Short mmCIF file of C-alpha atoms in Angstrom, two decimals:
data_model
loop_
_atom_site.label_atom_id
_atom_site.label_comp_id
_atom_site.label_asym_id
_atom_site.label_seq_id
_atom_site.Cartn_x
_atom_site.Cartn_y
_atom_site.Cartn_z
CA TRP A 149 32.39 -27.22 -51.27
CA PHE A 150 32.42 -30.63 -52.93
CA ASN A 151 33.98 -32.29 -49.88
CA LEU A 152 31.51 -30.76 -47.44
CA ALA A 153 28.60 -31.63 -49.75
CA THR A 154 29.92 -35.19 -50.05
CA GLU A 155 30.22 -35.44 -46.28
CA ASP A 156 26.64 -34.25 -45.89
CA TRP A 157 25.36 -36.68 -48.54
CA ILE A 158 27.13 -39.67 -46.95
CA PHE A 159 25.81 -38.67 -43.53
CA ARG A 160 22.21 -38.39 -44.73
CA ASP A 161 22.34 -41.52 -46.91
CA MET A 162 24.33 -43.92 -44.70
CA ASP A 163 22.88 -46.87 -42.84
CA PRO A 164 22.55 -45.56 -39.26
CA CYS A 165 23.55 -49.01 -38.01
CA GLY A 166 26.94 -48.72 -39.69
CA HIS A 167 30.18 -46.81 -39.27
CA VAL A 168 31.84 -44.56 -41.84
CA LEU A 169 35.27 -42.94 -41.89
CA PHE A 170 35.64 -40.21 -44.51
CA LEU A 171 39.16 -38.78 -45.01
CA TRP A 172 39.48 -35.69 -47.16
CA ARG A 173 41.46 -32.53 -47.82
CA ASN A 174 40.87 -29.19 -49.47
CA SER A 175 42.78 -26.64 -51.45
CA GLU A 176 43.16 -23.28 -49.69
CA THR A 177 39.86 -22.70 -47.89
CA VAL A 178 38.59 -21.13 -44.69
CA VAL A 179 35.78 -23.23 -43.23
CA ILE A 180 33.56 -21.54 -40.68
CA GLY A 181 31.16 -23.08 -38.17
CA ARG A 182 27.43 -23.19 -38.73
CA TYR A 183 26.70 -20.16 -36.55
CA GLN A 184 29.73 -18.00 -37.30
CA ASN A 185 29.83 -14.61 -38.98
CA PRO A 186 32.48 -14.59 -41.75
CA TRP A 187 32.90 -10.81 -41.53
CA VAL A 188 34.02 -11.23 -37.92
CA GLU A 189 36.01 -14.45 -38.23
CA CYS A 190 37.85 -13.97 -41.51
CA ARG A 191 40.03 -11.48 -43.36
CA LEU A 192 37.79 -11.61 -46.40
CA HIS A 193 39.76 -9.09 -48.45
CA ALA A 194 42.99 -11.06 -48.02
CA MET A 195 41.17 -14.28 -48.89
CA LYS A 196 39.74 -12.77 -52.06
CA THR A 197 43.11 -11.35 -53.09
CA ASP A 198 44.82 -14.72 -52.58
CA GLY A 199 42.02 -16.85 -54.06
CA VAL A 200 41.18 -18.57 -50.77
CA LYS A 201 37.68 -20.06 -50.72
CA LEU A 202 35.12 -19.65 -47.94
CA ALA A 203 32.80 -22.49 -46.91
CA ARG A 204 30.34 -23.08 -44.09
CA ARG A 205 30.04 -26.51 -42.50
CA GLN A 206 27.01 -28.15 -40.85
CA SER A 207 28.61 -28.36 -37.39
CA GLY A 208 29.35 -25.65 -34.84
CA GLY A 209 32.78 -24.65 -33.64
CA GLY A 210 35.36 -22.16 -34.82
CA ALA A 211 36.89 -21.05 -38.10
CA VAL A 212 39.71 -23.16 -39.54
CA TYR A 213 42.11 -22.82 -42.46
CA HIS A 214 42.56 -25.81 -44.79
CA ASP A 215 45.19 -26.46 -47.41
CA ASP A 216 46.35 -29.70 -49.01
CA GLN A 217 48.70 -30.38 -46.08
CA ASN A 218 45.79 -30.45 -43.65
CA LEU A 219 44.04 -33.83 -43.38
CA ASN A 220 40.36 -33.79 -42.45
CA PHE A 221 38.54 -36.73 -40.90
CA THR A 222 34.85 -37.47 -40.39
CA PHE A 223 33.57 -40.33 -38.22
CA MET A 224 29.90 -41.17 -38.79
CA SER A 225 27.71 -43.66 -36.94
CA GLY A 226 24.26 -44.27 -35.58
CA ILE A 227 23.46 -42.22 -32.51
CA ASN A 228 23.26 -45.33 -30.32
CA ASP A 229 26.81 -46.38 -31.15
CA TYR A 230 28.36 -42.92 -31.28
CA SER A 231 31.51 -42.50 -29.19
CA LYS A 232 33.55 -39.35 -29.36
CA GLN A 233 36.13 -40.96 -27.09
CA ARG A 234 36.52 -43.96 -29.43
CA ASN A 235 37.01 -41.62 -32.37
CA PHE A 236 39.74 -39.72 -30.54
CA GLU A 237 41.41 -42.99 -29.57
CA ILE A 238 41.54 -44.03 -33.23
CA ILE A 239 43.39 -40.81 -34.10
CA LEU A 240 45.72 -41.06 -31.08
CA ASP A 241 46.52 -44.68 -31.96
CA ALA A 242 47.34 -43.71 -35.55
CA LEU A 243 49.66 -40.93 -34.34
CA ALA A 244 51.35 -43.25 -31.86
CA GLY A 245 52.33 -45.43 -34.82
CA PHE A 246 54.63 -42.57 -35.87
CA GLY A 247 56.01 -42.15 -32.36
CA VAL A 248 53.87 -39.06 -31.71
CA GLN A 249 52.38 -39.00 -28.21
CA ALA A 250 49.23 -36.90 -28.45
CA VAL A 251 46.53 -36.16 -25.87
CA THR A 252 43.01 -34.80 -25.99
CA SER A 253 42.07 -31.56 -24.28
CA GLY A 254 38.88 -30.37 -22.65
CA ARG A 255 38.10 -28.28 -25.74
CA ASN A 256 37.88 -31.36 -27.99
CA ASP A 257 41.31 -30.61 -29.41
CA ILE A 258 44.29 -32.91 -29.83
CA LEU A 259 47.58 -31.58 -28.46
CA VAL A 260 51.21 -32.56 -28.86
CA ASP A 261 53.64 -30.97 -26.39
CA GLY A 262 50.92 -28.51 -25.42
CA LYS A 263 50.31 -27.30 -28.98
CA LYS A 264 47.12 -27.88 -30.93
CA ILE A 265 47.45 -30.16 -33.96
CA SER A 266 43.75 -30.96 -34.33
CA GLY A 267 40.37 -29.41 -33.63
CA SER A 268 36.97 -31.10 -33.77
CA ALA A 269 33.30 -30.29 -34.25
CA PHE A 270 30.17 -32.41 -34.05
CA LYS A 271 26.64 -32.90 -35.36
CA LEU A 272 23.94 -35.08 -33.84
CA THR A 273 20.49 -35.88 -35.23
CA LYS A 274 17.76 -38.17 -33.90
CA ASP A 275 19.34 -41.33 -35.34
CA ARG A 276 22.95 -40.54 -36.35
CA ALA A 277 25.98 -38.46 -35.44
CA PHE A 278 29.24 -37.27 -36.89
CA HIS A 279 32.53 -36.08 -35.45
CA HIS A 280 34.83 -34.29 -37.85
CA GLY A 281 38.11 -32.51 -37.43
CA THR A 282 41.38 -31.31 -38.84
CA LEU A 283 44.92 -32.63 -38.55
CA LEU A 284 47.72 -30.18 -39.29
CA VAL A 285 50.26 -32.31 -41.14
CA ASN A 286 52.45 -29.69 -42.78
CA ALA A 287 50.07 -26.78 -43.35
CA ASP A 288 51.27 -23.27 -44.10
CA LEU A 289 50.72 -21.80 -40.63
CA GLY A 290 51.70 -18.34 -41.81
CA ARG A 291 48.75 -18.28 -44.17
CA LEU A 292 46.50 -19.59 -41.41
CA VAL A 293 47.26 -16.46 -39.37
CA ASN A 294 46.69 -14.21 -42.39
CA TYR A 295 43.10 -15.33 -42.88
CA LEU A 296 41.87 -16.07 -39.36
CA ASN A 297 42.91 -12.94 -37.49
CA PRO A 298 40.33 -10.24 -38.19
CA ASP A 299 40.92 -6.72 -36.97
CA ALA A 300 39.59 -6.53 -33.41
CA GLY A 301 36.53 -4.39 -32.82
CA LYS A 302 35.71 -3.75 -36.48
CA LEU A 303 32.31 -5.36 -36.24
CA ASP A 304 29.92 -6.10 -33.44
CA SER A 305 28.15 -9.37 -34.03
CA LYS A 306 26.36 -12.19 -32.29
CA GLY A 307 28.49 -14.67 -34.22
CA ILE A 308 30.53 -17.12 -32.12
CA LYS A 309 34.16 -16.01 -31.98
CA SER A 310 36.88 -18.53 -32.70
CA VAL A 311 39.20 -19.56 -29.90
CA LYS A 312 42.76 -18.64 -30.82
CA SER A 313 45.13 -21.44 -29.95
CA ARG A 314 48.81 -22.15 -30.31
CA VAL A 315 49.11 -24.58 -33.17
CA ALA A 316 51.80 -26.83 -34.64
CA ASN A 317 52.26 -29.18 -37.58
CA LEU A 318 52.67 -32.91 -37.04
CA ARG A 319 55.76 -32.85 -39.26
CA GLU A 320 57.50 -30.95 -36.45
CA HIS A 321 57.14 -34.11 -34.36
CA SER A 322 57.78 -36.82 -36.97
CA SER A 323 59.41 -36.52 -40.38
CA LYS A 324 57.66 -39.77 -41.37
CA ILE A 325 54.20 -38.24 -41.30
CA GLU A 326 52.77 -37.36 -44.71
CA VAL A 327 49.10 -36.89 -45.58
CA GLU A 328 49.02 -40.24 -47.39
CA SER A 329 50.82 -42.22 -44.67
CA LEU A 330 48.67 -40.67 -41.93
CA SER A 331 45.50 -41.47 -43.91
CA LYS A 332 46.51 -45.12 -44.15
CA SER A 333 47.36 -45.25 -40.45
CA ILE A 334 44.02 -43.74 -39.42
CA ALA A 335 42.11 -46.10 -41.72
CA GLN A 336 43.93 -49.11 -40.30
CA SER A 337 43.28 -47.97 -36.72
CA PHE A 338 39.60 -47.48 -37.61
CA PHE A 339 39.30 -51.02 -38.99
CA ASN A 340 41.26 -52.50 -36.08
CA THR A 341 39.07 -50.74 -33.52
CA LEU A 342 35.82 -51.84 -35.13
CA GLY A 343 37.05 -55.35 -35.88
CA ALA A 344 36.70 -54.99 -39.64
CA GLY A 345 39.10 -55.66 -42.48
CA THR A 346 40.35 -53.37 -45.19
CA GLU A 347 39.15 -53.82 -48.76
#
């Protein structure tokens, strides 16, 4: 809740002529899209039993499971200098530094060997935009399935259903990738791309 509130505060308060990269991670949490129905998307009883939090983000898209081995990124900029493609290229460049050859898909996902390692969602206002997403570093994929697979047909709702995808951790592709090392690589790629220096 703190991370999503911080993201929202930065987005509302930032200079729309600037660029912001916010890297963050959560303890065990299911984050649902702005228009989703948690009773359809989540196994709420299992989440309550296991102490998994539920949060709603400002963007659309599907439900995702976060733990501390899932790195989240948020790119923010003014609407006139917003580039989803540039943001993806920053992530792909950072992954290439570990020898991981990733590609984007038509669903705004990032894939490695055909498996999803990242999903994205977006928010645009009249003068600014953000693109945020997840990167599965070494997340507990078994728990992901426990909380994001509701019993089919239990509820009829107008909520947007999540797209189930085959997923994988980045650690399966490079033993050198840790949350901290990937964070540094993404930050460096961000600064390199925008021609800025680190502080």
